[in-house]
Amino acid sequence: MNSPTVPGSPVPILEVSGVAKSFGAVEGLVSIHARVQPGTVGLVGPNGAGKTTLLRLMLGLIPPSAGSIRVMGHSSAAEPLAVRSQVGYMPEHDCLIPSMTGIGFVAYMGQVSGLPKETAMSRAHDVLQFVGLHEERYRRIREYSVGMRQRIKLAQAIVHDPPLCLLDEPTAGLDPKGRDEMLGLLRALARLGNRSLVLSTHLLPDVEGLCDQIILLNAGHLLAAGPLGPLLRSQADETVVRIRGDREAFLQALGTRGLSARASGDEFRLKLPEGGARLVFEAASATGSQVRFLGESVRTVEDLFLALVDSAGARGVA
Amino acid sequence: MSISAPRYAAGPVQLRGRLHRTLAILFRELQERAGAGTWFVMALTYATVVLTVVLGALFAPPGGASLSTFYSPFSSPAWPFLVLIVTTAVGSGAIADDLGNRSITLYLSRPIHLTDYLAAKASAVGVFIALAAIGPGVAGIVVLAGLGSISATLALSAIGAFIAVGLVTVVFFTGLAVALSSLSTKPLYAGVGIFGATFAAEISAETIGGVTGGTSIRYLGPFQDVQAAATGAFQTGASGTIDPLGASFLLLGAGILLLLGAWIRLARVEVVGE
């Protein structure tokens, strides 16, 4: 990601060059640059971050105000049909035809994607087996539960065997068991050769468990894009301290000992110099506090996101 | 639930082109709209028009049936009313259903253009309206020709006239149904709109035209336009207040504009939404 394409290397699933999109006075996306290699990608950000706008741009449903966007090597603006023939899209919202049977619906969507009728029916059986709806395939969709609806939305997205799946909040509305099952399905999908997934979500644990790359958006700005591991490690050289006692006094005591800490939830995060642990205990002793935990921070995507939002806010970017 | 990869019965398949995809939507829409209610109204339309045409020819005045004899369905209020019911039955949900259940997202995120989607939907609605607006008249003529009551030349002329008047009717009512269906997420509202718009225009044209004696206002009434087109096609010689050619072009133009309006409306729909 963010590196020039090497001859013979796989085509990036997404290349975004200076893409901006404004809706009147509102800026949906602001000068985004990213290059995403095949794999499982988390598209992450709070509501209003620009995830949906990016998905719409990727599908070629709206043109960018500036810049260019290529999906699977095709320009979304100039060749939207070429892009969409290689993409399976699973919307967040309900979008099913209630009067149809599960098998009829998935086969129909296969046909609309371009599959011959017999092949579409055959593949509909396969993907419904895959998502666990084989027994219910002849029931009307109006009789399906929320979990079954999510699964059939996934089935229609993969029926034509697209190399790239865009999944918009695939675990939305599911109970914990259903969520685990859906994530299991997505892991299985990701294991299939030559299939990439872009998972748009605001549920950060879903991304941690599934994705090897991440695109972080906030208020239309790109906070980070790249392989998840290095991004997490790059921000992980902090020490976490949890205390019991006067937090304000402890923070001041750390400051007087030359340690700059920041409060993050119920803990403090700081960069410790060599032998700095002794200073922490001194500060605790001086303020009558107890150190309950002192150790290297383990970054989560949520930590990364919050740190990047703070950093962007400090720079006045978002 | 099985967590295993789909094992497709067939290997990689070359996806077919836009025409295939558009036809898939068309055939599905035809299936969806071919309900018992639609066929009941259709049967009523055929019975009414075929009887009118056949009886009108069999009991034609001395000298036998001529082309103008077959104008009779257009002089009765039954035919336009039944065509309007068919239009409402098949057209009100054509797009409103997809907007209501938001399946339009799935169509437009697939490799088709909005124009393909609209063409498929409009074609399906148009097929049913054509079955009601053209089919019964043609069927009546075929029956008469089969009975040997009219000559082949007259039969062909009458069939041509039914097709000509039917086509302008189909274009207008298809445009009306698709446009109003694209404005609502509820087929019921679209249906009320189709009836309301048609009758409002018709009654306004009739009332204002009657009060003022003006002729141009009568072009506002779609049924009056159809009637005028029919007087021209069937050469009734009636000196109507509306020019048949002008009325035909008006119906065609309005139908096309309404379809364009539906396209503009759908282009503004946020397919991928929060």
PDB file of N, CA, C and O in Angstrom, chain A residues 52 56 61 81 84-85 89 91 93-98 105 108-109 111-116 119 122-123 126 129-130 132 156 158 161 181 188 192, chain B residues 1-11 13 15-16 18 20-21 24-25 28 32 101-103 105-113 270-272 274:
ATOM      1  N   THR A  52     -19.470   5.587   3.189  1.00  0.00           N
ATOM      2  CA  THR A  52     -20.496   5.331   2.180  1.00  0.00           C
ATOM      3  C   THR A  52     -20.193   6.090   0.899  1.00  0.00           C
ATOM      4  O   THR A  52     -20.385   5.567  -0.204  1.00  0.00           O
ATOM      5  N   ARG A  56     -19.740   4.461  -2.754  1.00  0.00           N
ATOM      6  CA  ARG A  56     -20.498   4.916  -3.935  1.00  0.00           C
ATOM      7  C   ARG A  56     -19.550   5.317  -5.055  1.00  0.00           C
ATOM      8  O   ARG A  56     -19.813   5.049  -6.231  1.00  0.00           O
ATOM      9  N   LEU A  61     -21.187   4.989  -8.856  1.00  0.00           N
ATOM     10  CA  LEU A  61     -22.557   5.509  -8.795  1.00  0.00           C
ATOM     11  C   LEU A  61     -22.575   7.028  -8.750  1.00  0.00           C
ATOM     12  O   LEU A  61     -23.577   7.648  -9.096  1.00  0.00           O
ATOM     13  N   LEU A  81     -19.429  -0.122 -15.417  1.00  0.00           N
ATOM     14  CA  LEU A  81     -19.943  -1.481 -15.591  1.00  0.00           C
ATOM     15  C   LEU A  81     -18.826  -2.511 -15.447  1.00  0.00           C
ATOM     16  O   LEU A  81     -19.039  -3.599 -14.906  1.00  0.00           O
ATOM     17  N   ARG A  84     -18.327  -2.850 -11.766  1.00  0.00           N
ATOM     18  CA  ARG A  84     -19.406  -3.554 -11.064  1.00  0.00           C
ATOM     19  C   ARG A  84     -19.479  -5.033 -11.441  1.00  0.00           C
ATOM     20  O   ARG A  84     -19.998  -5.835 -10.674  1.00  0.00           O
ATOM     21  N   SER A  85     -18.967  -5.385 -12.625  1.00  0.00           N
ATOM     22  CA  SER A  85     -18.999  -6.802 -12.983  1.00  0.00           C
ATOM     23  C   SER A  85     -17.957  -7.588 -12.181  1.00  0.00           C
ATOM     24  O   SER A  85     -18.007  -8.805 -12.136  1.00  0.00           O
ATOM     25  N   TYR A  89     -21.651  -6.518  -4.053  1.00  0.00           N
ATOM     26  CA  TYR A  89     -21.930  -5.509  -3.044  1.00  0.00           C
ATOM     27  C   TYR A  89     -23.010  -5.997  -2.086  1.00  0.00           C
ATOM     28  O   TYR A  89     -24.087  -6.426  -2.515  1.00  0.00           O
ATOM     29  N   PRO A  91     -25.241  -4.491   0.739  1.00  0.00           N
ATOM     30  CA  PRO A  91     -25.616  -3.226   1.394  1.00  0.00           C
ATOM     31  C   PRO A  91     -25.859  -3.413   2.889  1.00  0.00           C
ATOM     32  O   PRO A  91     -26.134  -4.524   3.343  1.00  0.00           O
ATOM     33  N   HIS A  93     -28.337  -1.712   4.488  1.00  0.00           N
ATOM     34  CA  HIS A  93     -29.782  -1.660   4.755  1.00  0.00           C
ATOM     35  C   HIS A  93     -30.492  -2.840   4.109  1.00  0.00           C
ATOM     36  O   HIS A  93     -29.951  -3.537   3.261  1.00  0.00           O
ATOM     37  N   ASP A  94     -31.743  -3.029   4.514  1.00  0.00           N
ATOM     38  CA  ASP A  94     -32.549  -4.088   3.935  1.00  0.00           C
ATOM     39  C   ASP A  94     -32.790  -3.773   2.461  1.00  0.00           C
ATOM     40  O   ASP A  94     -33.040  -2.622   2.104  1.00  0.00           O
ATOM     41  N   CYS A  95     -32.690  -4.758   1.609  1.00  0.00           N
ATOM     42  CA  CYS A  95     -32.811  -4.484   0.175  1.00  0.00           C
ATOM     43  C   CYS A  95     -33.346  -5.706  -0.554  1.00  0.00           C
ATOM     44  O   CYS A  95     -33.119  -5.866  -1.749  1.00  0.00           O
ATOM     45  N   LEU A  96     -34.028  -6.568   0.175  1.00  0.00           N
ATOM     46  CA  LEU A  96     -34.453  -7.835  -0.416  1.00  0.00           C
ATOM     47  C   LEU A  96     -35.864  -7.725  -0.979  1.00  0.00           C
ATOM     48  O   LEU A  96     -36.612  -6.809  -0.631  1.00  0.00           O
ATOM     49  N   ILE A  97     -36.204  -8.660  -1.866  1.00  0.00           N
ATOM     50  CA  ILE A  97     -37.550  -8.667  -2.451  1.00  0.00           C
ATOM     51  C   ILE A  97     -38.365  -9.691  -1.666  1.00  0.00           C
ATOM     52  O   ILE A  97     -38.178 -10.901  -1.830  1.00  0.00           O
ATOM     53  N   PRO A  98     -39.253  -9.221  -0.773  1.00  0.00           N
ATOM     54  CA  PRO A  98     -39.870 -10.124   0.203  1.00  0.00           C
ATOM     55  C   PRO A  98     -40.716 -11.224  -0.428  1.00  0.00           C
ATOM     56  O   PRO A  98     -40.862 -12.291   0.154  1.00  0.00           O
ATOM     57  N   PHE A 105     -34.474 -15.532  -5.493  1.00  0.00           N
ATOM     58  CA  PHE A 105     -33.870 -14.203  -5.382  1.00  0.00           C
ATOM     59  C   PHE A 105     -32.379 -14.234  -5.727  1.00  0.00           C
ATOM     60  O   PHE A 105     -31.898 -13.414  -6.528  1.00  0.00           O
ATOM     61  N   TYR A 108     -31.855 -14.914  -9.362  1.00  0.00           N
ATOM     62  CA  TYR A 108     -32.227 -13.728 -10.139  1.00  0.00           C
ATOM     63  C   TYR A 108     -31.113 -12.685 -10.102  1.00  0.00           C
ATOM     64  O   TYR A 108     -30.732 -12.111 -11.133  1.00  0.00           O
ATOM     65  N   MET A 109     -30.559 -12.472  -8.914  1.00  0.00           N
ATOM     66  CA  MET A 109     -29.478 -11.494  -8.809  1.00  0.00           C
ATOM     67  C   MET A 109     -28.240 -11.948  -9.595  1.00  0.00           C
ATOM     68  O   MET A 109     -27.508 -11.133 -10.143  1.00  0.00           O
ATOM     69  N   GLN A 111     -28.448 -13.619 -12.377  1.00  0.00           N
ATOM     70  CA  GLN A 111     -28.780 -13.303 -13.773  1.00  0.00           C
ATOM     71  C   GLN A 111     -28.583 -11.820 -14.072  1.00  0.00           C
ATOM     72  O   GLN A 111     -28.081 -11.455 -15.135  1.00  0.00           O
ATOM     73  N   VAL A 112     -28.998 -10.988 -13.130  1.00  0.00           N
ATOM     74  CA  VAL A 112     -28.835  -9.541 -13.350  1.00  0.00           C
ATOM     75  C   VAL A 112     -27.340  -9.175 -13.400  1.00  0.00           C
ATOM     76  O   VAL A 112     -26.954  -8.200 -14.037  1.00  0.00           O
ATOM     77  N   SER A 113     -26.520  -9.996 -12.755  1.00  0.00           N
ATOM     78  CA  SER A 113     -25.076  -9.769 -12.845  1.00  0.00           C
ATOM     79  C   SER A 113     -24.500 -10.298 -14.144  1.00  0.00           C
ATOM     80  O   SER A 113     -23.336 -10.043 -14.442  1.00  0.00           O
ATOM     81  N   GLY A 114     -25.281 -11.085 -14.872  1.00  0.00           N
ATOM     82  CA  GLY A 114     -24.806 -11.567 -16.168  1.00  0.00           C
ATOM     83  C   GLY A 114     -24.647 -13.069 -16.271  1.00  0.00           C
ATOM     84  O   GLY A 114     -24.214 -13.565 -17.308  1.00  0.00           O
ATOM     85  N   LEU A 115     -24.995 -13.805 -15.214  1.00  0.00           N
ATOM     86  CA  LEU A 115     -24.874 -15.262 -15.301  1.00  0.00           C
ATOM     87  C   LEU A 115     -26.003 -15.829 -16.159  1.00  0.00           C
ATOM     88  O   LEU A 115     -27.144 -15.364 -16.064  1.00  0.00           O
ATOM     89  N   PRO A 116     -25.716 -16.840 -16.978  1.00  0.00           N
ATOM     90  CA  PRO A 116     -26.801 -17.532 -17.676  1.00  0.00           C
ATOM     91  C   PRO A 116     -27.765 -18.140 -16.653  1.00  0.00           C
ATOM     92  O   PRO A 116     -27.360 -18.466 -15.529  1.00  0.00           O
ATOM     93  N   THR A 119     -26.836 -21.495 -14.916  1.00  0.00           N
ATOM     94  CA  THR A 119     -25.658 -21.325 -14.064  1.00  0.00           C
ATOM     95  C   THR A 119     -26.023 -20.532 -12.809  1.00  0.00           C
ATOM     96  O   THR A 119     -25.550 -20.838 -11.710  1.00  0.00           O
ATOM     97  N   SER A 122     -27.716 -22.813 -10.405  1.00  0.00           N
ATOM     98  CA  SER A 122     -26.766 -23.757  -9.826  1.00  0.00           C
ATOM     99  C   SER A 122     -25.897 -23.065  -8.758  1.00  0.00           C
ATOM    100  O   SER A 122     -25.683 -23.595  -7.662  1.00  0.00           O
ATOM    101  N   ARG A 123     -25.434 -21.884  -9.079  1.00  0.00           N
ATOM    102  CA  ARG A 123     -24.582 -21.158  -8.122  1.00  0.00           C
ATOM    103  C   ARG A 123     -25.379 -20.677  -6.923  1.00  0.00           C
ATOM    104  O   ARG A 123     -24.852 -20.571  -5.809  1.00  0.00           O
ATOM    105  N   ASP A 126     -25.315 -23.322  -4.470  1.00  0.00           N
ATOM    106  CA  ASP A 126     -23.994 -23.414  -3.831  1.00  0.00           C
ATOM    107  C   ASP A 126     -23.811 -22.342  -2.760  1.00  0.00           C
ATOM    108  O   ASP A 126     -23.356 -22.632  -1.649  1.00  0.00           O
ATOM    109  N   GLN A 129     -25.958 -22.814   0.280  1.00  0.00           N
ATOM    110  CA  GLN A 129     -25.357 -23.864   1.128  1.00  0.00           C
ATOM    111  C   GLN A 129     -24.234 -23.244   1.963  1.00  0.00           C
ATOM    112  O   GLN A 129     -24.135 -23.460   3.167  1.00  0.00           O
ATOM    113  N   PHE A 130     -23.428 -22.437   1.316  1.00  0.00           N
ATOM    114  CA  PHE A 130     -22.285 -21.810   1.978  1.00  0.00           C
ATOM    115  C   PHE A 130     -22.720 -20.919   3.135  1.00  0.00           C
ATOM    116  O   PHE A 130     -22.132 -20.959   4.217  1.00  0.00           O
ATOM    117  N   GLY A 132     -25.415 -21.106   4.786  1.00  0.00           N
ATOM    118  CA  GLY A 132     -26.226 -21.811   5.771  1.00  0.00           C
ATOM    119  C   GLY A 132     -27.716 -21.641   5.598  1.00  0.00           C
ATOM    120  O   GLY A 132     -28.472 -21.783   6.549  1.00  0.00           O
ATOM    121  N   GLN A 156     -26.244 -13.105  -2.234  1.00  0.00           N
ATOM    122  CA  GLN A 156     -26.451 -12.419  -3.514  1.00  0.00           C
ATOM    123  C   GLN A 156     -25.210 -11.641  -3.961  1.00  0.00           C
ATOM    124  O   GLN A 156     -25.019 -11.409  -5.144  1.00  0.00           O
ATOM    125  N   ILE A 158     -22.137 -12.708  -3.619  1.00  0.00           N
ATOM    126  CA  ILE A 158     -21.050 -13.583  -4.098  1.00  0.00           C
ATOM    127  C   ILE A 158     -21.524 -14.566  -5.156  1.00  0.00           C
ATOM    128  O   ILE A 158     -20.728 -15.357  -5.644  1.00  0.00           O
ATOM    129  N   ASP A 161     -19.535 -14.871  -8.239  1.00  0.00           N
ATOM    130  CA  ASP A 161     -18.123 -15.169  -7.987  1.00  0.00           C
ATOM    131  C   ASP A 161     -17.214 -13.974  -8.264  1.00  0.00           C
ATOM    132  O   ASP A 161     -16.241 -14.083  -9.018  1.00  0.00           O
ATOM    133  N   GLU A 181     -21.008 -16.035  13.609  1.00  0.00           N
ATOM    134  CA  GLU A 181     -21.213 -16.873  12.424  1.00  0.00           C
ATOM    135  C   GLU A 181     -20.920 -16.093  11.152  1.00  0.00           C
ATOM    136  O   GLU A 181     -20.302 -16.594  10.213  1.00  0.00           O
ATOM    137  N   ALA A 188     -14.006 -17.379   5.975  1.00  0.00           N
ATOM    138  CA  ALA A 188     -13.964 -18.460   4.974  1.00  0.00           C
ATOM    139  C   ALA A 188     -13.896 -17.868   3.562  1.00  0.00           C
ATOM    140  O   ALA A 188     -13.160 -18.347   2.709  1.00  0.00           O
ATOM    141  N   LEU A 192     -10.682 -17.932   0.448  1.00  0.00           N
ATOM    142  CA  LEU A 192     -10.785 -18.389  -0.939  1.00  0.00           C
ATOM    143  C   LEU A 192      -9.784 -17.632  -1.790  1.00  0.00           C
ATOM    144  O   LEU A 192      -9.600 -16.436  -1.627  1.00  0.00           O
TER     145      LEU A 192
ATOM    146  N   MET B   1     -24.995 -24.698   9.709  1.00  0.00           N
ATOM    147  CA  MET B   1     -24.343 -23.848   8.708  1.00  0.00           C
ATOM    148  C   MET B   1     -22.986 -24.438   8.357  1.00  0.00           C
ATOM    149  O   MET B   1     -22.260 -24.887   9.231  1.00  0.00           O
ATOM    150  N   SER B   2     -22.669 -24.486   7.106  1.00  0.00           N
ATOM    151  CA  SER B   2     -21.376 -25.029   6.706  1.00  0.00           C
ATOM    152  C   SER B   2     -20.414 -23.906   6.397  1.00  0.00           C
ATOM    153  O   SER B   2     -20.726 -23.014   5.618  1.00  0.00           O
ATOM    154  N   ILE B   3     -19.274 -23.937   7.083  1.00  0.00           N
ATOM    155  CA  ILE B   3     -18.258 -22.930   6.777  1.00  0.00           C
ATOM    156  C   ILE B   3     -17.318 -23.559   5.763  1.00  0.00           C
ATOM    157  O   ILE B   3     -16.245 -24.040   6.098  1.00  0.00           O
ATOM    158  N   SER B   4     -17.747 -23.655   4.572  1.00  0.00           N
ATOM    159  CA  SER B   4     -16.873 -24.165   3.512  1.00  0.00           C
ATOM    160  C   SER B   4     -17.149 -23.364   2.258  1.00  0.00           C
ATOM    161  O   SER B   4     -18.235 -22.820   2.078  1.00  0.00           O
ATOM    162  N   ALA B   5     -16.157 -23.311   1.431  1.00  0.00           N
ATOM    163  CA  ALA B   5     -16.275 -22.474   0.237  1.00  0.00           C
ATOM    164  C   ALA B   5     -17.377 -22.998  -0.664  1.00  0.00           C
ATOM    165  O   ALA B   5     -17.604 -24.197  -0.719  1.00  0.00           O
ATOM    166  N   PRO B   6     -18.071 -22.073  -1.354  1.00  0.00           N
ATOM    167  CA  PRO B   6     -19.049 -22.559  -2.330  1.00  0.00           C
ATOM    168  C   PRO B   6     -18.329 -23.376  -3.387  1.00  0.00           C
ATOM    169  O   PRO B   6     -17.305 -22.953  -3.904  1.00  0.00           O
ATOM    170  N   ARG B   7     -18.862 -24.557  -3.670  1.00  0.00           N
ATOM    171  CA  ARG B   7     -18.256 -25.377  -4.722  1.00  0.00           C
ATOM    172  C   ARG B   7     -19.161 -25.288  -5.932  1.00  0.00           C
ATOM    173  O   ARG B   7     -20.137 -26.015  -6.033  1.00  0.00           O
ATOM    174  N   TYR B   8     -18.834 -24.352  -6.793  1.00  0.00           N
ATOM    175  CA  TYR B   8     -19.700 -24.111  -7.924  1.00  0.00           C
ATOM    176  C   TYR B   8     -19.744 -25.315  -8.845  1.00  0.00           C
ATOM    177  O   TYR B   8     -18.714 -25.920  -9.146  1.00  0.00           O
ATOM    178  N   ALA B   9     -20.968 -25.657  -9.280  1.00  0.00           N
ATOM    179  CA  ALA B   9     -21.133 -26.797 -10.170  1.00  0.00           C
ATOM    180  C   ALA B   9     -20.437 -26.531 -11.507  1.00  0.00           C
ATOM    181  O   ALA B   9     -19.959 -27.445 -12.155  1.00  0.00           O
ATOM    182  N   ALA B  10     -20.407 -25.292 -11.898  1.00  0.00           N
ATOM    183  CA  ALA B  10     -19.734 -24.946 -13.150  1.00  0.00           C
ATOM    184  C   ALA B  10     -18.469 -24.155 -12.820  1.00  0.00           C
ATOM    185  O   ALA B  10     -18.356 -23.565 -11.758  1.00  0.00           O
ATOM    186  N   GLY B  11     -17.549 -24.151 -13.710  1.00  0.00           N
ATOM    187  CA  GLY B  11     -16.321 -23.397 -13.498  1.00  0.00           C
ATOM    188  C   GLY B  11     -16.554 -21.921 -13.749  1.00  0.00           C
ATOM    189  O   GLY B  11     -17.697 -21.486 -13.808  1.00  0.00           O
ATOM    190  N   VAL B  13     -17.343 -18.551 -15.341  1.00  0.00           N
ATOM    191  CA  VAL B  13     -18.271 -18.288 -16.448  1.00  0.00           C
ATOM    192  C   VAL B  13     -18.079 -16.866 -16.920  1.00  0.00           C
ATOM    193  O   VAL B  13     -17.938 -15.949 -16.103  1.00  0.00           O
ATOM    194  N   LEU B  15     -19.410 -13.580 -17.872  1.00  0.00           N
ATOM    195  CA  LEU B  15     -20.696 -12.921 -17.619  1.00  0.00           C
ATOM    196  C   LEU B  15     -21.253 -12.390 -18.936  1.00  0.00           C
ATOM    197  O   LEU B  15     -20.514 -11.889 -19.776  1.00  0.00           O
ATOM    198  N   ARG B  16     -22.555 -12.519 -19.095  1.00  0.00           N
ATOM    199  CA  ARG B  16     -23.188 -12.059 -20.332  1.00  0.00           C
ATOM    200  C   ARG B  16     -23.408 -10.552 -20.292  1.00  0.00           C
ATOM    201  O   ARG B  16     -23.297  -9.921 -19.259  1.00  0.00           O
ATOM    202  N   ARG B  18     -25.148  -6.614 -21.358  1.00  0.00           N
ATOM    203  CA  ARG B  18     -26.234  -5.791 -20.808  1.00  0.00           C
ATOM    204  C   ARG B  18     -27.600  -6.259 -21.261  1.00  0.00           C
ATOM    205  O   ARG B  18     -28.562  -6.199 -20.502  1.00  0.00           O
ATOM    206  N   HIS B  20     -28.654  -9.251 -21.911  1.00  0.00           N
ATOM    207  CA  HIS B  20     -29.052 -10.412 -21.100  1.00  0.00           C
ATOM    208  C   HIS B  20     -29.554  -9.945 -19.724  1.00  0.00           C
ATOM    209  O   HIS B  20     -30.576 -10.424 -19.221  1.00  0.00           O
ATOM    210  N   ARG B  21     -28.808  -9.016 -19.144  1.00  0.00           N
ATOM    211  CA  ARG B  21     -29.157  -8.539 -17.794  1.00  0.00           C
ATOM    212  C   ARG B  21     -30.486  -7.786 -17.825  1.00  0.00           C
ATOM    213  O   ARG B  21     -31.330  -7.925 -16.938  1.00  0.00           O
ATOM    214  N   ALA B  24     -33.317 -10.159 -18.187  1.00  0.00           N
ATOM    215  CA  ALA B  24     -33.586 -10.859 -16.926  1.00  0.00           C
ATOM    216  C   ALA B  24     -34.548 -10.030 -16.074  1.00  0.00           C
ATOM    217  O   ALA B  24     -35.494 -10.562 -15.483  1.00  0.00           O
ATOM    218  N   ILE B  25     -34.314  -8.725 -16.029  1.00  0.00           N
ATOM    219  CA  ILE B  25     -35.199  -7.848 -15.237  1.00  0.00           C
ATOM    220  C   ILE B  25     -36.589  -7.805 -15.884  1.00  0.00           C
ATOM    221  O   ILE B  25     -37.609  -7.868 -15.202  1.00  0.00           O
ATOM    222  N   ARG B  28     -38.538 -11.084 -15.242  1.00  0.00           N
ATOM    223  CA  ARG B  28     -38.919 -11.166 -13.828  1.00  0.00           C
ATOM    224  C   ARG B  28     -40.102 -10.207 -13.549  1.00  0.00           C
ATOM    225  O   ARG B  28     -41.030 -10.542 -12.829  1.00  0.00           O
ATOM    226  N   GLU B  32     -43.795 -11.014 -12.186  1.00  0.00           N
ATOM    227  CA  GLU B  32     -44.258 -10.365 -10.962  1.00  0.00           C
ATOM    228  C   GLU B  32     -45.638  -9.730 -11.150  1.00  0.00           C
ATOM    229  O   GLU B  32     -46.482  -9.776 -10.266  1.00  0.00           O
ATOM    230  N   ASN B 101     -38.827  -1.493  -1.000  1.00  0.00           N
ATOM    231  CA  ASN B 101     -38.005  -2.500  -0.315  1.00  0.00           C
ATOM    232  C   ASN B 101     -36.504  -2.256  -0.531  1.00  0.00           C
ATOM    233  O   ASN B 101     -35.675  -3.018  -0.057  1.00  0.00           O
ATOM    234  N   ARG B 102     -36.177  -1.219  -1.240  1.00  0.00           N
ATOM    235  CA  ARG B 102     -34.801  -0.747  -1.492  1.00  0.00           C
ATOM    236  C   ARG B 102     -33.960  -1.738  -2.301  1.00  0.00           C
ATOM    237  O   ARG B 102     -32.742  -1.690  -2.280  1.00  0.00           O
ATOM    238  N   SER B 103     -34.654  -2.634  -2.997  1.00  0.00           N
ATOM    239  CA  SER B 103     -33.899  -3.560  -3.851  1.00  0.00           C
ATOM    240  C   SER B 103     -33.288  -2.834  -5.042  1.00  0.00           C
ATOM    241  O   SER B 103     -32.432  -3.387  -5.734  1.00  0.00           O
ATOM    242  N   THR B 105     -31.157  -0.746  -4.895  1.00  0.00           N
ATOM    243  CA  THR B 105     -29.720  -0.739  -4.600  1.00  0.00           C
ATOM    244  C   THR B 105     -29.022  -1.922  -5.268  1.00  0.00           C
ATOM    245  O   THR B 105     -27.942  -1.779  -5.840  1.00  0.00           O
ATOM    246  N   LEU B 106     -29.652  -3.080  -5.182  1.00  0.00           N
ATOM    247  CA  LEU B 106     -29.022  -4.280  -5.735  1.00  0.00           C
ATOM    248  C   LEU B 106     -28.978  -4.234  -7.254  1.00  0.00           C
ATOM    249  O   LEU B 106     -28.048  -4.745  -7.871  1.00  0.00           O
ATOM    250  N   TYR B 107     -30.008  -3.641  -7.860  1.00  0.00           N
ATOM    251  CA  TYR B 107     -29.986  -3.521  -9.325  1.00  0.00           C
ATOM    252  C   TYR B 107     -28.850  -2.592  -9.759  1.00  0.00           C
ATOM    253  O   TYR B 107     -28.038  -2.928 -10.605  1.00  0.00           O
ATOM    254  N   LEU B 108     -28.836  -1.404  -9.172  1.00  0.00           N
ATOM    255  CA  LEU B 108     -27.940  -0.376  -9.699  1.00  0.00           C
ATOM    256  C   LEU B 108     -26.500  -0.528  -9.215  1.00  0.00           C
ATOM    257  O   LEU B 108     -25.615   0.165  -9.708  1.00  0.00           O
ATOM    258  N   SER B 109     -26.259  -1.433  -8.258  1.00  0.00           N
ATOM    259  CA  SER B 109     -24.869  -1.712  -7.904  1.00  0.00           C
ATOM    260  C   SER B 109     -24.336  -2.881  -8.731  1.00  0.00           C
ATOM    261  O   SER B 109     -23.224  -3.335  -8.524  1.00  0.00           O
ATOM    262  N   ARG B 110     -25.160  -3.367  -9.650  1.00  0.00           N
ATOM    263  CA  ARG B 110     -24.725  -4.436 -10.561  1.00  0.00           C
ATOM    264  C   ARG B 110     -24.365  -3.822 -11.914  1.00  0.00           C
ATOM    265  O   ARG B 110     -24.612  -2.639 -12.144  1.00  0.00           O
ATOM    266  N   PRO B 111     -23.775  -4.648 -12.783  1.00  0.00           N
ATOM    267  CA  PRO B 111     -23.283  -4.055 -14.043  1.00  0.00           C
ATOM    268  C   PRO B 111     -24.385  -3.731 -15.042  1.00  0.00           C
ATOM    269  O   PRO B 111     -24.462  -4.315 -16.132  1.00  0.00           O
ATOM    270  N   ILE B 112     -25.281  -2.847 -14.662  1.00  0.00           N
ATOM    271  CA  ILE B 112     -26.281  -2.326 -15.602  1.00  0.00           C
ATOM    272  C   ILE B 112     -26.359  -0.813 -15.420  1.00  0.00           C
ATOM    273  O   ILE B 112     -26.016  -0.291 -14.357  1.00  0.00           O
ATOM    274  N   HIS B 113     -26.824  -0.145 -16.474  1.00  0.00           N
ATOM    275  CA  HIS B 113     -27.059   1.290 -16.374  1.00  0.00           C
ATOM    276  C   HIS B 113     -28.481   1.528 -15.869  1.00  0.00           C
ATOM    277  O   HIS B 113     -29.358   0.662 -16.026  1.00  0.00           O
ATOM    278  N   GLU B 270     -30.408   7.937  -3.895  1.00  0.00           N
ATOM    279  CA  GLU B 270     -29.136   7.510  -3.310  1.00  0.00           C
ATOM    280  C   GLU B 270     -29.169   6.004  -3.142  1.00  0.00           C
ATOM    281  O   GLU B 270     -29.789   5.473  -2.224  1.00  0.00           O
ATOM    282  N   VAL B 271     -28.510   5.343  -4.081  1.00  0.00           N
ATOM    283  CA  VAL B 271     -28.587   3.888  -4.117  1.00  0.00           C
ATOM    284  C   VAL B 271     -27.886   3.256  -2.926  1.00  0.00           C
ATOM    285  O   VAL B 271     -28.406   2.361  -2.277  1.00  0.00           O
ATOM    286  N   VAL B 272     -26.686   3.719  -2.649  1.00  0.00           N
ATOM    287  CA  VAL B 272     -25.953   3.212  -1.492  1.00  0.00           C
ATOM    288  C   VAL B 272     -26.115   4.237  -0.387  1.00  0.00           C
ATOM    289  O   VAL B 272     -25.513   5.300  -0.431  1.00  0.00           O
ATOM    290  N   GLU B 274     -26.825   5.332   3.904  1.00  0.00           N
ATOM    291  CA  GLU B 274     -26.451   4.956   5.278  1.00  0.00           C
ATOM    292  C   GLU B 274     -27.520   4.031   5.838  1.00  0.00           C
ATOM    293  O   GLU B 274     -28.666   4.165   5.527  1.00  0.00           O
TER     294      GLU B 274
END
